[in-house]
Short mmCIF file of C-alpha atoms in Angstrom, two decimals:
data_model
loop_
_atom_site.label_atom_id
_atom_site.label_comp_id
_atom_site.label_asym_id
_atom_site.label_seq_id
_atom_site.Cartn_x
_atom_site.Cartn_y
_atom_site.Cartn_z
CA MET A 968 -0.05 0.29 -0.18
CA GLY A 969 1.52 3.49 -1.06
CA ASP A 970 1.47 6.02 1.92
CA PRO A 971 -2.08 8.03 1.80
CA VAL A 972 -0.01 11.39 2.30
CA VAL A 973 2.37 11.31 -0.70
CA LYS A 974 -0.64 10.18 -2.71
CA ALA A 975 -2.47 13.30 -1.67
CA ARG A 976 0.50 15.07 -2.43
CA LEU A 977 0.45 14.22 -5.70
CA PHE A 978 -2.87 14.81 -6.56
CA ASP A 979 -2.61 18.11 -5.30
CA ALA A 980 0.16 18.43 -7.34
CA LEU A 981 -1.81 17.78 -10.37
CA ALA A 982 -4.45 19.91 -9.43
CA GLN A 983 -2.20 22.85 -9.89
CA VAL A 984 -2.03 22.24 -13.40
CA GLY A 985 -5.91 22.19 -13.29
CA LYS A 986 -6.54 25.15 -11.43
CA ALA A 987 -4.13 27.18 -14.07
CA LEU A 988 -5.96 26.02 -16.61
CA GLY A 989 -9.34 27.10 -14.84
CA SER A 990 -9.75 30.89 -16.34
CA GLY A 991 -10.88 31.64 -19.90
CA LYS A 992 -8.13 34.43 -20.47
CA ARG A 993 -5.46 31.80 -19.46
CA LEU A 994 -6.97 29.53 -21.99
CA GLU A 995 -7.15 32.38 -24.58
CA LEU A 996 -3.07 33.23 -24.11
CA LEU A 997 -2.74 29.63 -24.66
CA ASP A 998 -4.29 29.48 -27.53
CA LEU A 999 -2.38 32.91 -28.94
CA LEU A 1000 1.25 30.91 -27.76
CA ALA A 1001 0.01 28.06 -29.75
CA GLN A 1002 0.86 30.22 -32.84
CA GLY A 1003 3.97 31.01 -31.32
CA GLU A 1004 6.62 32.96 -28.79
CA ARG A 1005 4.63 36.45 -28.25
CA SER A 1006 5.70 39.44 -25.76
CA VAL A 1007 4.01 40.26 -23.01
CA GLU A 1008 2.83 43.52 -24.37
CA ASP A 1009 1.87 41.36 -27.57
CA LEU A 1010 -0.42 38.84 -25.69
CA ALA A 1011 -2.14 41.72 -23.42
CA ARG A 1012 -3.00 43.36 -26.84
CA ALA A 1013 -4.37 40.48 -28.69
CA ALA A 1014 -6.05 39.16 -25.79
CA GLY A 1015 -7.67 42.34 -24.46
CA LEU A 1016 -6.20 42.31 -21.23
CA GLY A 1017 -4.34 44.96 -19.37
CA LEU A 1018 -0.36 44.46 -18.99
CA THR A 1019 -0.55 44.13 -15.46
CA THR A 1020 -3.62 41.51 -15.72
CA CYS A 1021 -1.82 39.86 -18.24
CA SER A 1022 1.49 39.58 -16.56
CA ALA A 1023 -0.46 37.59 -13.40
CA HIS A 1024 -2.30 35.44 -15.98
CA LEU A 1025 0.94 33.87 -17.48
CA GLN A 1026 2.89 33.84 -14.32
CA LYS A 1027 0.34 31.47 -13.11
CA LEU A 1028 0.67 29.20 -16.14
CA ARG A 1029 4.56 29.56 -15.89
CA GLN A 1030 4.10 28.30 -12.19
CA ALA A 1031 2.49 25.17 -13.24
CA GLY A 1032 5.02 24.72 -15.87
CA LEU A 1033 3.09 25.44 -19.08
CA LEU A 1034 5.37 28.34 -20.13
CA THR A 1035 8.93 29.40 -20.36
CA THR A 1036 10.35 32.81 -20.88
CA ARG A 1037 13.23 34.33 -22.32
CA ARG A 1038 14.28 38.15 -22.40
CA ASP A 1039 15.57 40.41 -25.11
CA GLY A 1040 16.63 43.28 -23.08
CA THR A 1041 13.49 45.20 -21.20
CA LYS A 1042 11.13 42.65 -23.08
CA ILE A 1043 10.29 39.46 -21.88
CA TYR A 1044 8.72 36.58 -24.21
CA TYR A 1045 6.69 33.58 -23.23
CA ARG A 1046 6.10 30.37 -25.34
CA LEU A 1047 4.93 27.14 -24.62
CA ALA A 1048 6.78 24.42 -22.55
CA GLY A 1049 6.45 22.03 -25.06
CA PRO A 1050 4.02 20.49 -27.56
CA ASP A 1051 2.25 18.51 -25.03
CA VAL A 1052 1.35 21.81 -23.65
CA ALA A 1053 -0.72 22.55 -27.02
CA ALA A 1054 -1.83 18.82 -27.21
CA LEU A 1055 -2.93 19.58 -23.44
CA TYR A 1056 -5.12 22.58 -24.70
CA ALA A 1057 -6.30 21.17 -27.92
CA LEU A 1058 -7.62 18.10 -26.06
CA LEU A 1059 -9.19 20.04 -23.03
CA ARG A 1060 -11.06 22.42 -26.01
CA ASP A 1061 -12.27 19.56 -27.51
CA VAL A 1062 -13.56 17.39 -24.51
CA ALA A 1063 -15.64 20.39 -23.29
CA GLY A 1064 -16.77 21.03 -27.08
CA THR A 1065 -18.13 17.41 -27.26
CA ARG A 1066 -19.23 16.73 -23.31
CA PHE A 1067 -20.27 20.34 -21.99
CA THR A 1068 -23.67 21.83 -23.59
CA PRO A 1069 -22.42 25.44 -22.90
CA ALA A 1070 -18.87 25.15 -24.42
CA ALA A 1071 -20.46 23.84 -27.37
CA ALA A 1072 -23.37 26.46 -27.58
CA ALA A 1073 -21.00 29.26 -27.07
CA ARG A 1074 -18.50 27.79 -30.10
CA ASP A 1075 -21.44 27.59 -32.21
CA THR A 1076 -22.35 30.82 -31.72
CA TYR A 1077 -18.92 32.32 -31.91
CA LEU A 1078 -18.14 30.43 -35.07
CA GLY A 1079 -21.79 31.46 -37.02
CA ASP A 1080 -23.94 29.30 -39.31
CA ASP A 1081 -21.98 26.24 -40.74
CA ASP A 1082 -22.10 27.89 -44.35
CA THR A 1083 -18.95 27.76 -45.34
CA GLU A 1084 -16.80 24.92 -47.11
CA ALA A 1085 -14.43 22.88 -45.35
CA VAL A 1086 -11.46 20.90 -46.36
CA GLY A 1087 -9.20 18.52 -44.44
CA ARG A 1088 -5.48 18.50 -44.15
CA GLU A 1089 -4.58 15.67 -46.41
CA GLU A 1090 -7.07 17.20 -49.07
CA LEU A 1091 -5.07 20.49 -48.59
CA GLN A 1092 -1.88 19.10 -49.05
CA ARG A 1093 -2.82 17.21 -52.18
CA ARG A 1094 -4.38 20.19 -53.99
CA LEU A 1095 -1.67 22.78 -53.13
CA ALA A 1096 0.63 19.73 -54.41
CA ALA A 1097 -1.23 19.76 -57.53
CA GLY A 1098 -1.40 23.68 -58.00
CA ASP A 1099 -5.43 24.21 -57.81
CA VAL A 1100 -5.29 26.10 -54.43
CA VAL A 1101 -3.95 29.03 -53.05
CA ALA A 1102 -3.32 28.61 -48.97
CA VAL A 1103 -4.55 31.95 -47.58
CA ASP A 1104 -3.09 32.45 -43.68
CA VAL A 1105 -5.68 35.18 -42.44
CA ARG A 1106 -3.81 35.04 -38.99
CA PRO A 1107 -1.94 38.33 -37.93
CA ALA A 1108 1.04 39.00 -39.91
CA GLU A 1109 3.80 37.97 -37.00
CA GLU A 1110 1.59 34.56 -36.23
CA TYR A 1111 2.37 33.94 -39.96
CA ALA A 1112 6.04 35.02 -39.48
CA ALA A 1113 6.37 32.54 -36.30
CA GLY A 1114 5.17 29.84 -38.66
CA HIS A 1115 2.68 28.73 -41.33
CA ILE A 1116 1.92 26.13 -44.06
CA PRO A 1117 4.65 26.19 -46.64
CA GLY A 1118 3.50 28.02 -49.63
CA ALA A 1119 0.71 29.77 -47.78
CA VAL A 1120 0.87 33.50 -48.61
CA SER A 1121 -0.02 36.00 -45.88
CA ILE A 1122 -2.99 38.35 -45.57
CA PRO A 1123 -4.59 38.78 -42.26
CA LEU A 1124 -8.44 39.44 -42.70
CA ASP A 1125 -8.72 43.05 -41.96
CA GLN A 1126 -6.53 43.33 -44.89
CA LEU A 1127 -8.65 40.85 -47.09
CA PRO A 1128 -11.11 43.00 -48.84
CA ASP A 1129 -8.46 45.63 -50.28
CA ARG A 1130 -5.94 43.01 -51.38
CA LEU A 1131 -8.02 40.44 -53.23
CA ALA A 1132 -6.26 41.32 -56.95
CA GLU A 1133 -2.99 39.41 -55.11
CA LEU A 1134 -4.88 36.03 -55.56
CA PRO A 1135 -4.98 34.35 -58.73
CA ASP A 1136 -8.35 34.18 -60.59
CA ASP A 1137 -7.79 30.53 -61.67
CA VAL A 1138 -7.53 28.71 -58.57
CA ALA A 1139 -9.89 28.19 -55.46
CA VAL A 1140 -9.02 29.75 -52.24
CA VAL A 1141 -8.45 28.05 -48.77
CA ALA A 1142 -8.04 30.38 -45.91
CA TYR A 1143 -6.90 28.75 -41.97
CA CYS A 1144 -6.19 30.52 -39.15
CA ARG A 1145 -5.43 29.85 -35.42
CA GLY A 1146 -7.41 26.43 -35.09
CA ALA A 1147 -10.82 24.62 -34.86
CA TYR A 1148 -12.12 27.24 -32.82
CA CYS A 1149 -10.95 30.48 -34.57
CA VAL A 1150 -13.41 32.56 -36.67
CA LEU A 1151 -11.06 34.05 -39.07
CA ALA A 1152 -11.13 31.61 -41.52
CA HIS A 1153 -14.74 31.34 -41.33
CA ASP A 1154 -15.59 34.86 -41.71
CA ALA A 1155 -12.61 35.02 -44.54
CA VAL A 1156 -14.29 32.46 -46.72
CA ARG A 1157 -17.59 34.20 -46.10
CA LEU A 1158 -16.10 37.42 -47.30
CA LEU A 1159 -14.27 35.69 -50.63
CA THR A 1160 -17.52 33.63 -51.34
CA VAL A 1161 -19.60 36.86 -51.64
CA ARG A 1162 -16.74 38.66 -54.15
CA GLY A 1163 -17.70 35.86 -55.96
CA ARG A 1164 -14.23 33.64 -55.73
CA ARG A 1165 -14.33 30.26 -54.95
CA ALA A 1166 -13.28 29.44 -51.39
CA ALA A 1167 -13.01 27.14 -48.59
CA ARG A 1168 -11.46 26.72 -45.00
CA LEU A 1169 -9.41 24.22 -43.46
CA THR A 1170 -11.20 22.25 -40.82
CA ASP A 1171 -9.18 23.15 -38.28
CA GLY A 1172 -5.85 25.70 -38.53
CA MET A 1173 -2.40 25.78 -37.17
CA LEU A 1174 -2.67 24.39 -33.97
CA GLU A 1175 -3.70 20.86 -35.34
CA TRP A 1176 -1.44 21.15 -38.51
CA ARG A 1177 1.60 21.28 -35.57
CA LEU A 1178 0.07 18.83 -33.55
CA ALA A 1179 0.22 16.59 -36.75
CA ASP A 1180 3.78 17.36 -37.17
CA LEU A 1181 3.06 18.61 -40.70
CA PRO A 1182 5.95 20.69 -42.26
CA VAL A 1183 5.98 24.01 -40.91
CA ALA A 1184 7.89 27.12 -42.77
CA ALA A 1185 9.10 30.13 -41.04
#
């Protein structure tokens, strides 16, 4: 029989990781960091947080072993401690979306109507190799620079209406963004369709692409 005191200590330690994940804003920060390393200032801006609040959330995640840091001058940069942290976040997200009705309802409301065509990762790779689609990364430019699907072009969603002429007319467009719960690709396909372009979105996004160990360009 194991020592019950030591056993309790073990499960309490596991619970500390669970507590670190017990905040919507901290999960949003993990979602952002799954795209690549970011400074505290960039994360605060992207998550709509004050700098002090953002730093406190990041410290909680770091204390739980989920993040690492580096300093460059006066700036501190955060990154996920490893791909297992990205996998943990993705699993939590997917379990919640499947098992917890409020999470599924919030996801569906956020992403909007299921009115966009989607293609899987294997199909996208095949069509890129055949040259009959162009992949468009609609995430912010700094996320594209941190890693993107090979051959994809960067046109952030807020620039897409003014840069449609950069896309070839003779092939379809496949837009992608951060992951399965990212609305940017949905909105890009809606915009492209209204403008008369053949368009679809990747079924998930860069998070799942990385977790599948597919090629990443930078």
